[in-house]
XYZ file of C-alpha atoms in Angstrom:
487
model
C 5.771 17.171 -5.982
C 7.480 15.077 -8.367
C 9.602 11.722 -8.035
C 13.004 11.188 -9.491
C 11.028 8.944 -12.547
C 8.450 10.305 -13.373
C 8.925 11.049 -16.846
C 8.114 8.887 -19.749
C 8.056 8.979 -22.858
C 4.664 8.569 -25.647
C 2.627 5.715 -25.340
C 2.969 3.682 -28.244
C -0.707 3.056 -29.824
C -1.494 0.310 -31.498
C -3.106 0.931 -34.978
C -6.633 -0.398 -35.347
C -6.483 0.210 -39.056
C -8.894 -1.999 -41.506
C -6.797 -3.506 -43.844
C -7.420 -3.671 -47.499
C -8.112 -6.750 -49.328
C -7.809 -7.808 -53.084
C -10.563 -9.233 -53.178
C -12.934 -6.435 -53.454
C -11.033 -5.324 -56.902
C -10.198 -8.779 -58.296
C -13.003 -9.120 -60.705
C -12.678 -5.049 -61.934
C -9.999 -4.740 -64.814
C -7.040 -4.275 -63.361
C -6.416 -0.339 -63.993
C -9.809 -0.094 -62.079
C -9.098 -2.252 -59.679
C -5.329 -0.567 -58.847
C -6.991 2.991 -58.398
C -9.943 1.586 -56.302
C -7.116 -0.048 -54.401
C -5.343 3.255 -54.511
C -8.402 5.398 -53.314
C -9.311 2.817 -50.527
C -5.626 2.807 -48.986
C -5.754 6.761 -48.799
C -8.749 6.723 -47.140
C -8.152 3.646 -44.742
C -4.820 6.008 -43.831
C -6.963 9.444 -43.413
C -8.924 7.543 -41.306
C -6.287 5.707 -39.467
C -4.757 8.921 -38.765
C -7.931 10.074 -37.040
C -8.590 7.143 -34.568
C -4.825 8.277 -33.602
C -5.608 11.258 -32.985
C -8.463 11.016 -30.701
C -6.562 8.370 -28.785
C -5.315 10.164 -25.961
C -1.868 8.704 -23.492
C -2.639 7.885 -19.996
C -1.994 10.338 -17.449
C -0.913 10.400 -14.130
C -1.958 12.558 -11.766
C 0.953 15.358 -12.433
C 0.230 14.891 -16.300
C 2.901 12.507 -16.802
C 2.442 9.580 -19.563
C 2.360 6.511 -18.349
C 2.618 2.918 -20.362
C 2.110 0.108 -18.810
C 4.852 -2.432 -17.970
C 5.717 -4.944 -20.046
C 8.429 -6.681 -18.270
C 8.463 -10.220 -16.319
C 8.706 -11.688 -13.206
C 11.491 -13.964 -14.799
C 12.960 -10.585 -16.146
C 13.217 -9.360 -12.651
C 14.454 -12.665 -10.947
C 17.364 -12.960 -13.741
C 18.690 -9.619 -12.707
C 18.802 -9.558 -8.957
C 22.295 -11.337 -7.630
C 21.669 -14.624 -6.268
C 23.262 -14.188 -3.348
C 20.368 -11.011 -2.494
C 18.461 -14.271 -1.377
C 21.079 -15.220 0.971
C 19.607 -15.110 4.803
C 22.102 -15.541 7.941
C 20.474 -16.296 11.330
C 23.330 -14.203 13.015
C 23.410 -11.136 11.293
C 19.113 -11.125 11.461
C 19.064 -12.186 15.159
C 22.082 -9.475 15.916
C 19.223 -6.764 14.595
C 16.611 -8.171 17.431
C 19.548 -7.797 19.824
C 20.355 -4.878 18.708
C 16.846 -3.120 18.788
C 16.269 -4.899 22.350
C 19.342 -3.455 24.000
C 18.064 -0.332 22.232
C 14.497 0.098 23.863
C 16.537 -1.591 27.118
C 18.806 1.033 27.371
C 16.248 3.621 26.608
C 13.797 2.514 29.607
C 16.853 2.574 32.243
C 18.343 5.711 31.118
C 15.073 7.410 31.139
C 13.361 6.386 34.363
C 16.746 6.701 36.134
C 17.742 10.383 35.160
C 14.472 12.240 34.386
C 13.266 11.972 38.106
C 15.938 14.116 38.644
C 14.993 16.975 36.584
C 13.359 19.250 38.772
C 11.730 21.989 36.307
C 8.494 20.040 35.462
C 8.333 21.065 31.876
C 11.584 19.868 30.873
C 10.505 16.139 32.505
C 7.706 16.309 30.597
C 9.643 17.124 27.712
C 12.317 14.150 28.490
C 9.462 11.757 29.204
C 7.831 12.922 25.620
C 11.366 12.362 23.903
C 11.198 8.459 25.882
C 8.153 7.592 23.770
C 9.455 9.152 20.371
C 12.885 7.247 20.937
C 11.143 4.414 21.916
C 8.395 3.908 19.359
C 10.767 4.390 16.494
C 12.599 1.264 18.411
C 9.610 -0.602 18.609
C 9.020 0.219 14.738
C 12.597 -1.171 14.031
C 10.937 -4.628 16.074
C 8.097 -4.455 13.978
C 9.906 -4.718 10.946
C 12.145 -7.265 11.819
C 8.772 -9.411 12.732
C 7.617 -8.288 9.176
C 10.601 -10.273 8.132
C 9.817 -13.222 9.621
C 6.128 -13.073 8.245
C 8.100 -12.684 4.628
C 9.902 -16.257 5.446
C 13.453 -13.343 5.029
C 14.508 -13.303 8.720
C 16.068 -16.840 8.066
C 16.117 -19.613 6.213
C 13.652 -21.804 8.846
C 10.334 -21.552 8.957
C 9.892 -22.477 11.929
C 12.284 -19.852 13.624
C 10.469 -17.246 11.876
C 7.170 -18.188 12.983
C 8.222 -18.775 16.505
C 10.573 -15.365 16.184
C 7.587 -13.404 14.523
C 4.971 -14.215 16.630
C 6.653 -13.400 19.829
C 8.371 -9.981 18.676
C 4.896 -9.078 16.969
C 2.597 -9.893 19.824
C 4.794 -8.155 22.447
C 3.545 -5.189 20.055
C 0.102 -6.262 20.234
C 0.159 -7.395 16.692
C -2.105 -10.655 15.427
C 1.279 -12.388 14.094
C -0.761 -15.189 11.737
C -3.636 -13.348 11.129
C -1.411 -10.674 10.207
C 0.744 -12.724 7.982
C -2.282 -14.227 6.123
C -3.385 -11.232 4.990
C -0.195 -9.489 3.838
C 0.608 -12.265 1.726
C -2.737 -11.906 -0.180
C -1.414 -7.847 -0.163
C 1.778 -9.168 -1.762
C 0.071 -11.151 -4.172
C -2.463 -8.918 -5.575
C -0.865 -5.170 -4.907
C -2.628 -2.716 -6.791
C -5.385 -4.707 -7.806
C -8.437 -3.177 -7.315
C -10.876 -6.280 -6.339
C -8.083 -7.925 -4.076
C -5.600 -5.742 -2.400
C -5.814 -5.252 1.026
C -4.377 -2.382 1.764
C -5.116 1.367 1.206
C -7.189 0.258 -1.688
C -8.614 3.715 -2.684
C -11.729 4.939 -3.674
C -12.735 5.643 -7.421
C -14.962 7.901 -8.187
C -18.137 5.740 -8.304
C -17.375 5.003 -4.197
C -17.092 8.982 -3.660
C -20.237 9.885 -5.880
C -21.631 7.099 -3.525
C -20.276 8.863 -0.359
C -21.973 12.324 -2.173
C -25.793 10.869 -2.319
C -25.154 9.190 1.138
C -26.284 10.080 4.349
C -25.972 13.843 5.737
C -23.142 12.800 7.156
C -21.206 11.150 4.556
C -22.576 14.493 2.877
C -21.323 16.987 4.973
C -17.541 14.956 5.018
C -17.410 15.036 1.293
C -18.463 19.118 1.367
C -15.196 19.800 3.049
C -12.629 17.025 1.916
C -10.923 19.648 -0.140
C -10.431 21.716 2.384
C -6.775 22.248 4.250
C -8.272 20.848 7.858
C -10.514 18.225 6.575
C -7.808 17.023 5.424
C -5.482 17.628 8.530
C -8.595 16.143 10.450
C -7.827 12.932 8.248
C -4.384 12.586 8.564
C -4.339 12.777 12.763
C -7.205 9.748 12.595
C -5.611 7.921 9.704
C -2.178 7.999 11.835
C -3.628 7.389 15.594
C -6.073 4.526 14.791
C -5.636 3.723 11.708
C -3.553 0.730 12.428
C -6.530 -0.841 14.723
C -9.174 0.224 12.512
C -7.264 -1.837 9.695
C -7.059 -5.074 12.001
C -11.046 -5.018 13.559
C -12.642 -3.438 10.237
C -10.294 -4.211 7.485
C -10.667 -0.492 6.884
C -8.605 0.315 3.649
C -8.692 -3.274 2.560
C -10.803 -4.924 -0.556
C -14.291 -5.331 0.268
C -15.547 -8.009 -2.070
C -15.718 -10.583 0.483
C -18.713 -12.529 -0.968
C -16.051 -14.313 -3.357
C -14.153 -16.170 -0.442
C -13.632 -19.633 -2.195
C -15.125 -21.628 0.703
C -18.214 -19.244 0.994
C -17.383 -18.081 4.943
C -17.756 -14.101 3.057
C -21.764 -14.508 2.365
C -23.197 -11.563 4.625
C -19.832 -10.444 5.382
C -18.020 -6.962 4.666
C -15.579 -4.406 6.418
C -16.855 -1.983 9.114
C -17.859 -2.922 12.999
C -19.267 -6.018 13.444
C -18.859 -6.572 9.327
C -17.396 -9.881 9.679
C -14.250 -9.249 7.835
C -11.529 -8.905 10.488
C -8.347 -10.062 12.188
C -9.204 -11.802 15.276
C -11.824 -14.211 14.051
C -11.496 -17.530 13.086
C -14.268 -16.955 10.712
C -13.468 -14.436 8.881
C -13.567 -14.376 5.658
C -10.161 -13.420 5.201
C -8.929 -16.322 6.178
C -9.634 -20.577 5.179
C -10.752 -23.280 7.316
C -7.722 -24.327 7.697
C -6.361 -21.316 9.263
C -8.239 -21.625 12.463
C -5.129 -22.676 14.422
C -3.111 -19.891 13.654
C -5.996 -17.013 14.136
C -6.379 -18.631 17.660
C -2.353 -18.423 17.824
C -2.281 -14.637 17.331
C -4.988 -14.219 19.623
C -3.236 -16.229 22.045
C -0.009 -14.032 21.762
C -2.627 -10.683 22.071
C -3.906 -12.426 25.549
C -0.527 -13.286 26.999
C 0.700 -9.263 26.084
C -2.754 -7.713 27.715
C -2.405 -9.886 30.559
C 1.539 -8.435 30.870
C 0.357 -4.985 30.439
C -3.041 -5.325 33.273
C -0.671 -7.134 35.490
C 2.156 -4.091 35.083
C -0.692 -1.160 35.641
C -1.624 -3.141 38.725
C 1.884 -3.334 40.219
C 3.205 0.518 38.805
C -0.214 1.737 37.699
C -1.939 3.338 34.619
C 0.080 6.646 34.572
C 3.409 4.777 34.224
C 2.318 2.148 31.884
C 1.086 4.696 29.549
C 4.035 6.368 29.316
C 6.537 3.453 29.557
C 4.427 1.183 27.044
C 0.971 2.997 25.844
C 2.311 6.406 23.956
C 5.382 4.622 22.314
C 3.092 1.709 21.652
C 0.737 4.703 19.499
C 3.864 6.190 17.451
C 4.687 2.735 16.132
C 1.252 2.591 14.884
C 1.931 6.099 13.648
C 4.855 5.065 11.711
C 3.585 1.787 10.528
C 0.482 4.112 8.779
C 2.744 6.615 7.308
C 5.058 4.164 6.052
C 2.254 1.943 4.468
C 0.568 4.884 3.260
C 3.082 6.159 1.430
C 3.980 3.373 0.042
C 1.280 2.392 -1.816
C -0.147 6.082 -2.485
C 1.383 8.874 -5.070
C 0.594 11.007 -8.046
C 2.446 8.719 -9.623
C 1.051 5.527 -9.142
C -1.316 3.387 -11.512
C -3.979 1.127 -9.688
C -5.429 -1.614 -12.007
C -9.009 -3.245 -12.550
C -8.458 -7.306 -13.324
C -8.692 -7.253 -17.119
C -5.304 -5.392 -17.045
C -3.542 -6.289 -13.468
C -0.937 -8.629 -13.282
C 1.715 -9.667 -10.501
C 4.769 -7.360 -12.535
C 2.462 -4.724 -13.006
C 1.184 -4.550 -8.952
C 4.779 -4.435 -7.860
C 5.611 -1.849 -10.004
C 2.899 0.571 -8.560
C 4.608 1.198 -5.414
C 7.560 3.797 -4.641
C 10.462 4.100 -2.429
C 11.422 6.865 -0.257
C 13.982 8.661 2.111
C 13.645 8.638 5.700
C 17.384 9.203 6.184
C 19.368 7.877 9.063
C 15.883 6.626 10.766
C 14.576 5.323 7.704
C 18.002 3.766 7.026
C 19.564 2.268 10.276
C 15.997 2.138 12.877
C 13.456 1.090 10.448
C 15.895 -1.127 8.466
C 15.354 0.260 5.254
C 11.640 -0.855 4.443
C 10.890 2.965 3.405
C 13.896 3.003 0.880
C 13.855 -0.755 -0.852
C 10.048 -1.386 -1.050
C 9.558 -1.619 -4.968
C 12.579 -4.366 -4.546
C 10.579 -5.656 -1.245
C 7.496 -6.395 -3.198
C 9.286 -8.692 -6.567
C 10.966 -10.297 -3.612
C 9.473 -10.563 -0.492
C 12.113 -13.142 0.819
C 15.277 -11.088 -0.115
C 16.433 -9.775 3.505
C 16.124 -6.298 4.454
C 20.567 -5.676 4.287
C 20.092 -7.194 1.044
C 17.678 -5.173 -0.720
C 19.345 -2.339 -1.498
C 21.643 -4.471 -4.264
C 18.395 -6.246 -5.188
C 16.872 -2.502 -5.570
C 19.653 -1.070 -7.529
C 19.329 -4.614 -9.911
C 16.446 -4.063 -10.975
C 16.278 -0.183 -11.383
C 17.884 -1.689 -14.961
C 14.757 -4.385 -15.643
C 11.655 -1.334 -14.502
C 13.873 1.909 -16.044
C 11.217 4.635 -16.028
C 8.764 2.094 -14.181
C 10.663 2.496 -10.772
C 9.561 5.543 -8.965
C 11.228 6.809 -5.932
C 10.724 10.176 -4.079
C 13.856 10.992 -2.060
C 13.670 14.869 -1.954
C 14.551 16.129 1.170
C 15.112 12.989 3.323
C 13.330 12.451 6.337
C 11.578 15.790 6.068
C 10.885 15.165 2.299
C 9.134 12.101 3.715
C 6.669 13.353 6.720
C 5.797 16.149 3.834
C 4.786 13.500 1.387
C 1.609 12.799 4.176
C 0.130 16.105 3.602
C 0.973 16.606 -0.308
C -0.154 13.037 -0.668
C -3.472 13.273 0.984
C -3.737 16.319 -1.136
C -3.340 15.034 -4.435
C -4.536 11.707 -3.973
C -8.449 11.751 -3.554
C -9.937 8.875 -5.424
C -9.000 6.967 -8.632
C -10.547 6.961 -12.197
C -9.551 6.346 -15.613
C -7.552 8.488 -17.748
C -9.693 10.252 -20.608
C -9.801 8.790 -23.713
C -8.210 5.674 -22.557
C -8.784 2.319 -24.621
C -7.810 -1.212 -24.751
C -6.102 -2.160 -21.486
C -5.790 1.604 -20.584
C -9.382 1.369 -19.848
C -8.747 -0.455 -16.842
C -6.106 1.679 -15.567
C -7.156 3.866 -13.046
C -5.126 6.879 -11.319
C -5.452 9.361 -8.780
C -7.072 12.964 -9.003
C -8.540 15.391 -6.677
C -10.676 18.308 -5.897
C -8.355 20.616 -5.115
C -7.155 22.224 -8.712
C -4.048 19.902 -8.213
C -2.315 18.304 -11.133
C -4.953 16.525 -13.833
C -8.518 17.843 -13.959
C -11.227 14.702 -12.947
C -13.445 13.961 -16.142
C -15.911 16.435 -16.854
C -19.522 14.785 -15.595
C -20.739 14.178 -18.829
C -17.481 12.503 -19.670
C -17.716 10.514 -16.856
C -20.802 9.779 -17.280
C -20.595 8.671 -20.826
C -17.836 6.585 -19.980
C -19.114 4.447 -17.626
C -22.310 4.134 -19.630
C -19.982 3.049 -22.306
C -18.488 0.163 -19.987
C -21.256 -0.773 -18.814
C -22.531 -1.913 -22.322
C -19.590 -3.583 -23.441
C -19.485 -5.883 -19.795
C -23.941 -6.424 -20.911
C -22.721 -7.243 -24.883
C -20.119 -9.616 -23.082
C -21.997 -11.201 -20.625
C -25.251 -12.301 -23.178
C -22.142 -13.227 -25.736
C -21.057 -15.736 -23.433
């Protein structure tokens, strides 16, 4: 699978050459000294040419060479239109109309014609249609709350607080707690010690997984394998969404840094600390308490809603009416996330060579075609522009996206093959290629610290050889020990 940009050109390598002095020659006689300077300029070249040589481009996953961004924030500002930032309370709350009257009209339609079907397979079929129509609704609400969380819905903040946390906890979303930790996604995307979400594993993490328990064991043993990974994708897509917001599954783990010390003890996985409904976790400041208590006051008022409606229509009706739609927005949220911030393509980054241009630039847009376009409100096709920009509104972004297409060139990736079945295909080839991350062979410098994606399955660029690997970390690991007694 490739994207539409791919394809780079050579890395340009910096020459590490010594260069030759005059002062090793200036007290020969000067014919002397001339060839001496002569014969040391040759051989400073011959051997110039060989460190060149054994330099070797980073590679991603399909083989491509990649160079690393050198572009700015300002860069990317100065070429969007300024009226991209432009945000209309109208046209933003016509969308929540819109989507209401949507799921609405979907609910009485539904429930007033399906009784009527009498072949019992085709109102199972209707009813099955009713939760596909209306989580893809529901999705289009989520987004829209997404906006407010982005401060893009309108120009008040408090409208899009007060608009956000109602839209999102009718869908059972933490609004704050939510918002809290997307920003410090925003802010840090791509970087391996802070991102929160679908932060992979490099290949230390699955070595770690290999020497684990039996069970970790026994996972790893058939990863590469066609239904392992179909196994995967059905979990990743059903409860992934919930797994994110009680374990901060997928999200950075280093928790012990939390600048007011609430992540000692603390790390992701049940009862880990590190989640979305606490107060205390270490996600979150002190001064946050008020809003985690917020979200989980908007999570209390929805349950409530949904035990007082199985009460008064019962379990069987609330399921389908609320329940099953309510699991293919979490479906679509996952998938859209996912692919997102996961390709062949894409560079992740270790701090000594992340920064905030760089982290944007490792995500990719895609084609979900009419859906993607007019349901979900574009945040499959505009989400490179989406994270430069967080406040540009969604029916802006596409003329903030095609702005700076000029400032990234080969740095903007998109994968539009094949629309909206181009893009439910990218789950499968994705989980595929995309195992866990490490460095590209032979990398130096900064390209040390750039890590990409390889598998086991004979797909794309061969992992390191384990005495490469091996070597190479060994390598690291001295230069952080020669660093750390320098200082």
């Amino acid at each position: 699978m490739a994207t539409t940009a791919t394809r780079r050109g050579p890395v340009s390598l910096d020459s590490e050459d010594v260069l030759c002095t005059s002062s090793a020659t200036s007290v020969l006689p000067s014919v002397v000294g001339s060839l001496a300077a002569s014969q040391t300029s040759s051989s400073t070249s011959l051997s110039s040419l060989g460190e060149e040589a054994d330099k070797k481009p980073l590679l991603d996953t399909y083989g491509n060479v990649f160079e690393l961004p050198q572009f700015t924030m300002k860069d990317i500002r100065d070429a969007i239109p300024a009226h991209c930032f432009e945000r209309s309370y109208a046209r933003s709350f016509g969308y929540v109309a819109r989507d209401l009257v949507l799921l609405a009209s979907t609910f009485y339609l539904f429930n007033t014609y399906t009784p009527l079907i009498s072949s019992y397979p085709l109102r199972v079929a209707a009813w099955a249609l009713y939760t596909f129509l209306q989580g893809l609704f529901g999705t289009g609400i989520w987004v829209l709350a997404h906006e407010c969380g982005h401060g893009a819905f309108s120009p008040s903040k408090r409208v899009n607080d007060i608009t956000g946390w109602v839209l999102h906890s009718a869908l059972l979303v933490p609004f704050f707690s939510w918002k809290l930790s997307h920003s410090a996604h925003h802010k840090a995307t791509g970087h391996m010690e802070r991102d929160m979400v679908f932060v992979p594993r490099t290949r230390e993490q699955y070595i770690h997984n290999q020497t684990g328990s039996w069970v970790a064991k026994l996972a790893d043993l058939g990863e590469e394998t066609p239904i392992v990974t179909a196994i995967n994708l059905v979990l990743q897509q059903l409860v992934g969404w919930p797994m994110y917001l009680i374990t901060n599954v997928t999200g950075h783990n280093y928790h012990e840094r939390q600048r007011e010390g609430r992540g000692k003890g603390k790390k992701n996985g049940w009862f880990g600390g590190a989640n979305h409904f606490n107060p205390a976790s270490p996600l979150y400041d002190n001064k946050h308490f008020h809003l985690i208590m917020l979200s989980d006051l908007g999570l209390a008022i929805t349950l409530f809603a949904l035990y007082t409606g199985v009460q008064k229509f019962g379990f069987q009706n609330m399921l389908v009416w609320y329940g099953l739609p309510y699991l293919w927005v979490n479906h679509w949220l996952v998938a859209i996330t996912f692919l997102q911030h996961t390709d062949p393509t894409l560079p992740h980054y270790n701090p000594e060579a992340w920064n905030f241009a760089r982290g944007a630039a490792a995500t990719i847009d895609r084609d979900f075609g009419f859906i993607g376009r007019h349901l979900l409100h574009g945040i499959i096709e505009t989400h490179v522009a989406h994270h430069y920009v967080s406040t540009i509104p969604f029916y802006n972004a596409d003329e903030a996206s095609d702005a700076i297409k000029v400032v990234m060139g080969s740095h903007y990736r998109a994968e539009t093959r094949g629309g909206a079945f181009g893009f439910l295909k990218a789950l499968w080839t994705t989980a595929r290629w995309c195992n866990f991350l490490e460095q590209s062979e032979g990398a130096q410098g900064e390209g040390e610290h750039v890590l990409f994606f390889r598998n086991r399955n004979g797909l794309g660029v061969k992992p390191m050889d384990d005495k490469v690997f091996k070597s190479t970390k060994s390598q690291a690991k001295n230069q952080v020990i020669y660093h750390d007694d320098s200082d």
